């Protein structure tokens, strides 16, 4: 199998799967229970929290566990939006955000918030100045760190600096679901107030994510109940998935430097090999994150290409997995030609991929091109 859809989700890495199984069958207590099993579970929860904190590079601040990226993003945006009550009701974001952000913003718009979405350029890059020019009286700037469809790296550090120098009261939330464990610099060093991450994109188990809140940042919960996670996220913790997230953080952090080098090598090799496919156009910016590469074969259709690739057990995506069947809003925001959008393929690597996976991709694409040029 040649799995090249790691931005959609990853295979759970062995140690994380083992950890989840161990929690489910042995240390299965409720972390709030007062007996020995409960205590063991609470210790696992603390260990996972420390591991996520360390992977994010956080000294202080809090890590709250959620069910995944979507919940972290919903909590961060809804919470931050209400920080200033009715005084400040302007939110700045971008047109290339994930649906978890765009749909939360739509709901806030319906509640009377003003939402400004900044457009990317033709390469999918977002200009920090465009975000900052409206941010003076905003309550929140929410942006991705790395785009899930093109791998474009957004200028979040520049935005943080800009907000600081203009003394904007706006909080900065980073959707770091695609950036987590994919950057040399720890994400907390960006100075963001809130950071959302997800376990299943880094070799964890589906069903656990985290929201980092910087020191002094308090946001209201969206779930009420037993008061778990310091009252921020009630509900019995999904410990198997949370502990697997912690384990994936430990595993990835130990290998980070080498893994990023591998991803860069895979990306460079793929760009080189894809040049050989007649008519192929790369949509990702040249300086995109190495784990995501988006390209088009104008004249072809992505669903057909995907089927041809699937016959060789090469798994890719025609855009983002979350927007099945819909034209990519990211590529549309980049104002790409419809022929490019309809033939777009996203491949996304994990450090366990090999050059053979890319050779197979190349062979499958050659086969696919023939179907459309007969
Ligand atoms: N944000 C980005 C950039 C993503 O790529 C995804 C998932 O594809 C999400 C948010 C949602 O994360 P989850 O699937 O953990 O809810």
Short mmCIF file of C-alpha atoms and ligand atoms in Angstrom, two decimals:
data_model
loop_
_atom_site.label_atom_id
_atom_site.label_comp_id
_atom_site.label_asym_id
_atom_site.label_seq_id
_atom_site.Cartn_x
_atom_site.Cartn_y
_atom_site.Cartn_z
CA UNK A 1 0.00 0.00 0.00
CA UNK A 2 1.18 3.53 -0.82
CA UNK A 3 -0.68 5.79 1.58
CA UNK A 4 -0.18 9.42 0.55
CA UNK A 5 -3.17 10.98 2.33
CA UNK A 6 -1.59 11.76 5.69
CA UNK A 7 -3.10 15.26 5.88
CA UNK A 8 -6.53 13.58 6.03
CA UNK A 9 -5.47 11.17 8.71
CA UNK A 10 -2.50 8.97 9.60
CA UNK A 11 -2.03 5.33 10.46
CA UNK A 12 -1.75 5.07 14.25
CA UNK A 13 1.89 4.50 15.10
CA UNK A 14 2.67 1.25 16.91
CA UNK A 15 3.54 2.68 20.36
CA UNK A 16 0.40 4.86 20.35
CA UNK A 17 -1.81 1.90 19.41
CA UNK A 18 -0.19 -0.20 22.16
CA UNK A 19 -0.72 2.57 24.67
CA UNK A 20 -4.41 2.94 23.74
CA UNK A 21 -4.93 -0.84 24.01
CA UNK A 22 -3.21 -0.94 27.39
CA UNK A 23 -5.44 1.84 28.71
CA UNK A 24 -8.57 0.17 27.37
CA UNK A 25 -7.83 -3.22 28.85
CA UNK A 26 -5.68 -2.57 31.94
CA UNK A 27 -5.62 1.06 33.10
CA UNK A 28 -9.25 1.66 32.23
CA UNK A 29 -10.30 3.56 35.34
CA UNK A 30 -12.07 6.90 35.26
CA UNK A 31 -9.45 9.60 35.96
CA UNK A 32 -11.91 11.19 38.43
CA UNK A 33 -12.39 7.97 40.45
CA UNK A 34 -10.86 7.92 43.93
CA UNK A 35 -9.46 4.35 43.85
CA UNK A 36 -6.20 2.93 42.59
CA UNK A 37 -7.40 2.45 38.99
CA UNK A 38 -8.68 6.02 38.95
CA UNK A 39 -5.36 7.28 40.19
CA UNK A 40 -3.46 5.33 37.55
CA UNK A 41 -5.73 6.79 34.88
CA UNK A 42 -5.23 10.30 36.30
CA UNK A 43 -1.47 9.76 36.12
CA UNK A 44 -1.75 8.73 32.47
CA UNK A 45 -3.76 11.87 31.81
CA UNK A 46 -1.07 14.05 33.44
CA UNK A 47 1.65 12.27 31.50
CA UNK A 48 -0.18 12.87 28.20
CA UNK A 49 -0.65 16.53 29.14
CA UNK A 50 3.06 16.96 29.83
CA UNK A 51 3.94 15.30 26.52
CA UNK A 52 1.63 17.55 24.50
CA UNK A 53 2.95 20.57 26.38
CA UNK A 54 6.51 19.58 25.60
CA UNK A 55 5.73 18.90 21.92
CA UNK A 56 4.21 22.37 21.65
CA UNK A 57 7.18 23.88 23.46
CA UNK A 58 4.99 25.29 26.23
CA UNK A 59 6.58 26.34 29.52
CA UNK A 60 3.45 27.75 31.13
CA UNK A 61 -0.13 27.91 29.94
CA UNK A 62 -2.68 25.11 29.94
CA UNK A 63 -3.43 22.10 27.76
CA UNK A 64 -7.05 21.11 27.59
CA UNK A 65 -8.00 17.83 25.92
CA UNK A 66 -10.82 17.77 23.39
CA UNK A 67 -12.24 15.31 20.88
CA UNK A 68 -10.03 16.66 18.06
CA UNK A 69 -9.11 19.65 15.95
CA UNK A 70 -12.70 20.64 15.23
CA UNK A 71 -13.68 20.86 18.88
CA UNK A 72 -10.50 22.70 19.83
CA UNK A 73 -11.13 25.25 17.09
CA UNK A 74 -14.81 25.69 18.03
CA UNK A 75 -13.90 26.18 21.69
CA UNK A 76 -11.09 28.62 20.95
CA UNK A 77 -13.01 30.78 18.49
CA UNK A 78 -16.34 30.85 20.34
CA UNK A 79 -14.58 31.49 23.65
CA UNK A 80 -12.25 34.21 22.37
CA UNK A 81 -15.04 35.92 20.44
CA UNK A 82 -16.93 36.58 23.66
CA UNK A 83 -13.93 37.80 25.65
CA UNK A 84 -14.85 41.48 25.30
CA UNK A 85 -18.63 41.01 25.62
CA UNK A 86 -20.50 43.38 23.30
CA UNK A 87 -17.64 45.92 23.11
CA UNK A 88 -15.55 44.27 20.43
CA UNK A 89 -17.27 42.09 17.86
CA UNK A 90 -14.87 41.99 14.92
CA UNK A 91 -13.00 38.84 13.92
CA UNK A 92 -10.30 38.57 11.25
CA UNK A 93 -9.52 35.32 9.48
CA UNK A 94 -8.73 34.05 5.98
CA UNK A 95 -10.68 32.52 3.10
CA UNK A 96 -8.53 29.39 3.14
CA UNK A 97 -9.40 28.20 6.65
CA UNK A 98 -10.75 24.74 7.40
CA UNK A 99 -14.54 24.32 7.63
CA UNK A 100 -14.19 23.99 11.43
CA UNK A 101 -13.18 27.66 11.46
CA UNK A 102 -15.34 28.98 8.62
CA UNK A 103 -18.52 27.38 9.94
CA UNK A 104 -17.88 28.60 13.51
CA UNK A 105 -17.34 32.10 12.11
CA UNK A 106 -20.59 31.86 10.14
CA UNK A 107 -22.46 31.01 13.35
CA UNK A 108 -20.86 34.02 15.07
CA UNK A 109 -21.79 36.25 12.14
CA UNK A 110 -25.40 35.17 12.68
CA UNK A 111 -25.01 36.34 16.28
CA UNK A 112 -23.98 39.81 15.10
CA UNK A 113 -20.20 39.55 14.84
CA UNK A 114 -18.40 41.16 11.91
CA UNK A 115 -16.12 38.65 10.19
CA UNK A 116 -13.45 39.75 7.73
CA UNK A 117 -11.88 37.00 5.61
CA UNK A 118 -8.60 37.85 3.92
CA UNK A 119 -8.00 36.46 0.42
CA UNK A 120 -4.85 34.52 -0.49
CA UNK A 121 -2.78 35.36 -3.55
CA UNK A 122 -2.67 33.09 -6.63
CA UNK A 123 -0.08 30.88 -4.98
CA UNK A 124 -2.20 30.43 -1.85
CA UNK A 125 -0.08 32.70 0.33
CA UNK A 126 -1.71 35.12 2.76
CA UNK A 127 -0.27 38.56 3.39
CA UNK A 128 0.19 39.52 7.06
CA UNK A 129 -0.47 43.20 6.26
CA UNK A 130 -3.92 42.31 4.91
CA UNK A 131 -4.78 40.66 8.22
CA UNK A 132 -3.31 43.43 10.33
CA UNK A 133 -4.91 46.34 8.52
CA UNK A 134 -8.29 45.44 10.02
CA UNK A 135 -7.10 44.12 13.36
CA UNK A 136 -6.85 47.28 15.45
CA UNK A 137 -10.28 46.96 17.02
CA UNK A 138 -10.80 43.22 16.56
CA UNK A 139 -11.41 40.78 19.39
CA UNK A 140 -9.84 37.84 17.58
CA UNK A 141 -7.54 36.91 14.74
CA UNK A 142 -7.89 33.23 13.87
CA UNK A 143 -5.70 31.64 11.21
CA UNK A 144 -4.14 28.39 10.16
CA UNK A 145 -0.44 27.84 10.60
CA UNK A 146 -0.24 25.56 7.55
CA UNK A 147 -3.00 25.12 4.98
CA UNK A 148 -4.32 21.57 4.70
CA UNK A 149 -4.83 21.61 0.93
CA UNK A 150 -1.73 23.36 -0.42
CA UNK A 151 0.72 23.28 2.50
CA UNK A 152 1.03 27.10 2.33
CA UNK A 153 2.64 28.43 5.49
CA UNK A 154 0.71 31.38 6.85
CA UNK A 155 2.55 34.39 8.36
CA UNK A 156 1.40 33.82 11.93
CA UNK A 157 4.63 35.07 13.53
CA UNK A 158 4.44 38.31 11.58
CA UNK A 159 0.79 38.69 12.57
CA UNK A 160 1.65 38.16 16.26
CA UNK A 161 4.42 40.81 16.04
CA UNK A 162 2.10 43.17 14.20
CA UNK A 163 -0.70 42.81 16.75
CA UNK A 164 1.79 43.50 19.51
CA UNK A 165 3.28 46.58 17.90
CA UNK A 166 -0.12 48.09 17.09
CA UNK A 167 -1.27 47.25 20.65
CA UNK A 168 -4.30 45.43 19.32
CA UNK A 169 -6.38 43.78 22.05
CA UNK A 170 -7.16 40.90 19.65
CA UNK A 171 -6.34 37.37 20.76
CA UNK A 172 -4.51 35.23 18.22
CA UNK A 173 -5.75 31.67 17.66
CA UNK A 174 -3.73 29.28 15.51
CA UNK A 175 -5.30 26.28 13.82
CA UNK A 176 -2.12 24.23 14.00
CA UNK A 177 -3.75 20.91 13.09
CA UNK A 178 -1.50 20.55 10.02
CA UNK A 179 1.51 22.28 11.56
CA UNK A 180 1.79 20.19 14.72
CA UNK A 181 5.05 18.21 14.66
CA UNK A 182 5.84 19.66 11.23
CA UNK A 183 7.84 22.74 12.23
CA UNK A 184 11.40 23.07 13.57
CA UNK A 185 10.33 25.91 15.85
CA UNK A 186 7.91 24.92 18.62
CA UNK A 187 4.47 26.38 17.96
CA UNK A 188 4.17 28.13 21.33
CA UNK A 189 7.21 30.27 20.45
CA UNK A 190 4.94 32.00 17.91
CA UNK A 191 3.34 33.81 20.86
CA UNK A 192 -0.19 32.72 19.89
CA UNK A 193 -2.76 32.93 22.70
CA UNK A 194 -4.61 29.79 21.65
CA UNK A 195 -3.40 26.81 19.61
CA UNK A 196 -5.53 23.92 18.31
CA UNK A 197 -4.04 20.52 17.47
CA UNK A 198 -5.35 17.04 16.66
CA UNK A 199 -4.06 13.56 17.52
CA UNK A 200 -4.98 11.62 14.38
CA UNK A 201 -2.79 13.78 12.12
CA UNK A 202 0.41 12.81 13.94
CA UNK A 203 0.01 9.07 14.41
CA UNK A 204 -2.37 9.17 17.35
CA UNK A 205 -5.88 7.74 17.59
CA UNK A 206 -8.96 9.50 16.21
CA UNK A 207 -11.03 11.18 18.91
CA UNK A 208 -8.48 13.27 20.81
CA UNK A 209 -7.09 16.73 20.28
CA UNK A 210 -5.84 19.55 22.44
CA UNK A 211 -6.29 23.26 22.92
CA UNK A 212 -3.38 25.23 24.35
CA UNK A 213 -4.18 28.45 26.16
CA UNK A 214 -1.31 30.80 27.01
CA UNK A 215 -0.78 31.97 30.56
CA UNK A 216 -3.50 34.37 31.68
CA UNK A 217 -5.90 33.49 28.84
CA UNK A 218 -9.28 32.38 30.10
CA UNK A 219 -12.10 31.34 27.80
CA UNK A 220 -15.56 30.01 28.65
CA UNK A 221 -16.40 26.34 27.98
CA UNK A 222 -18.74 25.11 25.25
CA UNK A 223 -19.53 21.88 27.12
CA UNK A 224 -20.91 21.94 30.65
CA UNK A 225 -21.13 19.05 33.09
CA UNK A 226 -18.83 17.33 35.55
CA UNK A 227 -16.15 20.03 35.40
CA UNK A 228 -13.32 17.93 33.92
CA UNK A 229 -10.36 19.75 32.35
CA UNK A 230 -10.63 22.49 34.99
CA UNK A 231 -14.22 23.11 33.99
CA UNK A 232 -13.26 23.97 30.41
CA UNK A 233 -14.36 20.67 28.88
CA UNK A 234 -16.76 18.53 30.84
CA UNK A 235 -17.18 14.84 30.05
CA UNK A 236 -15.18 11.73 30.99
CA UNK A 237 -11.83 12.05 29.26
CA UNK A 238 -11.26 9.78 26.21
CA UNK A 239 -8.15 8.45 27.87
CA UNK A 240 -7.17 5.76 25.30
CA UNK A 241 -7.06 8.38 22.54
CA UNK A 242 -5.56 11.07 24.81
CA UNK A 243 -2.77 8.78 26.02
CA UNK A 244 -2.13 7.76 22.39
CA UNK A 245 -1.85 11.45 21.49
CA UNK A 246 0.71 11.86 24.29
CA UNK A 247 2.63 8.83 23.05
CA UNK A 248 2.59 10.10 19.45
CA UNK A 249 3.94 13.45 20.71
CA UNK A 250 6.80 11.72 22.54
CA UNK A 251 7.60 9.54 19.53
CA UNK A 252 7.48 12.38 17.01
CA UNK A 253 9.33 14.86 19.20
CA UNK A 254 12.27 12.48 19.65
CA UNK A 255 12.60 12.15 15.87
CA UNK A 256 11.48 15.61 14.78
CA UNK A 257 14.65 16.85 13.13
CA UNK A 258 15.19 13.65 11.11
CA UNK A 259 11.49 13.38 10.25
CA UNK A 260 11.38 16.91 8.85
CA UNK A 261 14.47 16.16 6.77
CA UNK A 262 12.76 13.02 5.42
CA UNK A 263 9.64 15.02 4.55
CA UNK A 264 11.74 17.60 2.68
CA UNK A 265 13.48 14.81 0.74
CA UNK A 266 10.15 13.19 -0.15
CA UNK A 267 8.77 16.54 -1.30
CA UNK A 268 11.83 17.37 -3.41
CA UNK A 269 11.78 13.91 -5.00
CA UNK A 270 8.04 14.18 -5.72
CA UNK A 271 8.41 17.63 -7.30
CA UNK A 272 11.24 16.27 -9.47
CA UNK A 273 9.34 13.16 -10.58
CA UNK A 274 6.05 14.98 -11.19
CA UNK A 275 7.81 17.31 -13.64
CA UNK A 276 7.99 14.30 -15.97
CA UNK A 277 4.19 14.06 -16.21
CA UNK A 278 3.04 16.00 -19.32
CA UNK A 279 1.00 19.10 -18.48
CA UNK A 280 1.22 18.71 -14.71
CA UNK A 281 1.06 21.98 -12.76
CA UNK A 282 2.07 22.34 -9.11
CA UNK A 283 -0.46 24.40 -7.14
CA UNK A 284 1.42 24.48 -3.81
CA UNK A 285 3.71 27.46 -3.21
CA UNK A 286 7.45 26.72 -3.67
CA UNK A 287 8.05 27.30 0.03
CA UNK A 288 5.05 25.27 1.23
CA UNK A 289 5.36 22.85 4.11
CA UNK A 290 7.07 19.70 2.85
CA UNK A 291 4.35 17.27 3.90
CA UNK A 292 1.69 18.59 1.50
CA UNK A 293 1.91 18.85 -2.27
CA UNK A 294 -1.03 19.90 -4.43
CA UNK A 295 -0.98 19.65 -8.22
CA UNK A 296 -3.32 19.56 -11.21
CA UNK A 297 -3.50 17.87 -14.57
CA UNK A 298 -5.74 20.25 -16.56
CA UNK A 299 -8.08 18.29 -18.82
CA UNK A 300 -8.22 15.34 -16.42
CA UNK A 301 -10.65 14.83 -13.53
CA UNK A 302 -9.39 14.18 -10.03
CA UNK A 303 -11.95 11.43 -9.24
CA UNK A 304 -10.80 9.45 -12.27
CA UNK A 305 -7.12 9.96 -11.45
CA UNK A 306 -7.83 8.84 -7.90
CA UNK A 307 -9.48 5.66 -9.16
CA UNK A 308 -6.52 4.85 -11.39
CA UNK A 309 -4.15 5.46 -8.50
CA UNK A 310 -6.27 3.39 -6.16
CA UNK A 311 -5.91 0.38 -8.47
CA UNK A 312 -2.21 0.54 -7.65
CA UNK A 313 -3.02 1.01 -3.96
CA UNK A 314 -1.86 4.61 -4.11
CA UNK A 315 -4.14 6.66 -1.86
CA UNK A 316 -4.33 10.42 -2.37
CA UNK A 317 -6.97 13.10 -1.99
CA UNK A 318 -8.78 15.26 -4.50
CA UNK A 319 -8.80 18.19 -2.11
CA UNK A 320 -9.53 18.08 1.57
CA UNK A 321 -11.18 14.88 2.81
CA UNK A 322 -13.66 16.96 4.76
CA UNK A 323 -15.12 18.58 1.67
CA UNK A 324 -15.89 15.47 -0.37
CA UNK A 325 -17.59 16.15 -3.61
CA UNK A 326 -17.34 19.92 -3.30
CA UNK A 327 -15.05 22.13 -5.31
CA UNK A 328 -12.15 23.16 -3.14
CA UNK A 329 -12.86 26.57 -1.55
CA UNK A 330 -9.11 26.97 -1.06
CA UNK A 331 -8.19 26.56 -4.72
CA UNK A 332 -11.22 28.71 -5.65
CA UNK A 333 -10.01 31.45 -3.27
CA UNK A 334 -6.65 31.29 -5.10
CA UNK A 335 -8.70 32.03 -8.25
CA UNK A 336 -7.32 28.98 -10.03
CA UNK A 337 -8.77 28.08 -13.39
CA UNK A 338 -11.73 25.62 -13.05
CA UNK A 339 -9.76 23.06 -15.11
CA UNK A 340 -7.04 23.18 -12.46
CA UNK A 341 -9.50 22.89 -9.60
CA UNK A 342 -11.35 19.94 -11.16
CA UNK A 343 -8.15 17.99 -11.73
CA UNK A 344 -6.43 18.83 -8.44
CA UNK A 345 -4.77 16.10 -6.42
CA UNK A 346 -3.29 16.52 -2.96
CA UNK A 347 -0.61 14.15 -1.80
CA UNK A 348 0.51 14.33 1.80
CA UNK A 349 3.44 12.53 3.34
CA UNK A 350 4.35 11.11 6.71
CA UNK A 351 7.95 10.38 7.70
CA UNK A 352 7.34 6.65 7.14
CA UNK A 353 6.68 7.14 3.40
CA UNK A 354 9.40 6.08 0.98
CA UNK A 355 10.60 7.12 -2.48
CA UNK A 356 8.90 3.96 -3.80
CA UNK A 357 5.53 5.40 -2.82
CA UNK A 358 6.30 8.39 -5.05
CA UNK A 359 7.53 6.16 -7.90
CA UNK A 360 4.20 4.36 -7.78
CA UNK A 361 2.35 7.69 -7.74
CA UNK A 362 4.29 8.79 -10.81
CA UNK A 363 3.54 5.51 -12.62
CA UNK A 364 -0.16 5.80 -11.77
CA UNK A 365 -0.33 9.39 -13.00
CA UNK A 366 1.29 8.43 -16.31
CA UNK A 367 -1.42 5.83 -16.69
CA UNK A 368 -4.10 8.37 -15.74
CA UNK A 369 -2.83 10.97 -18.23
CA UNK A 370 -3.12 8.42 -21.04
CA UNK A 371 -6.85 8.05 -20.32
CA UNK A 372 -7.39 11.73 -20.99
CA UNK A 373 -5.13 12.11 -24.03
CA UNK A 374 -6.38 9.19 -26.08
N1 LIG B 1 -7.94 22.17 10.74
C1 LIG B 1 -7.20 21.69 9.73
C2 LIG B 1 -6.19 22.57 9.09
C3 LIG B 1 -7.38 20.37 9.30
O1 LIG B 1 -6.64 19.89 8.29
C4 LIG B 1 -8.35 19.56 9.95
C5 LIG B 1 -8.62 18.18 9.49
O2 LIG B 1 -8.43 17.85 8.33
C6 LIG B 1 -9.08 20.11 11.02
C7 LIG B 1 -8.85 21.41 11.37
C8 LIG B 1 -10.09 19.29 11.78
O3 LIG B 1 -9.44 18.40 12.63
P1 LIG B 1 -10.17 17.08 13.20
O4 LIG B 1 -10.32 16.15 12.04
O5 LIG B 1 -9.24 16.54 14.24
O6 LIG B 1 -11.46 17.51 13.78
#
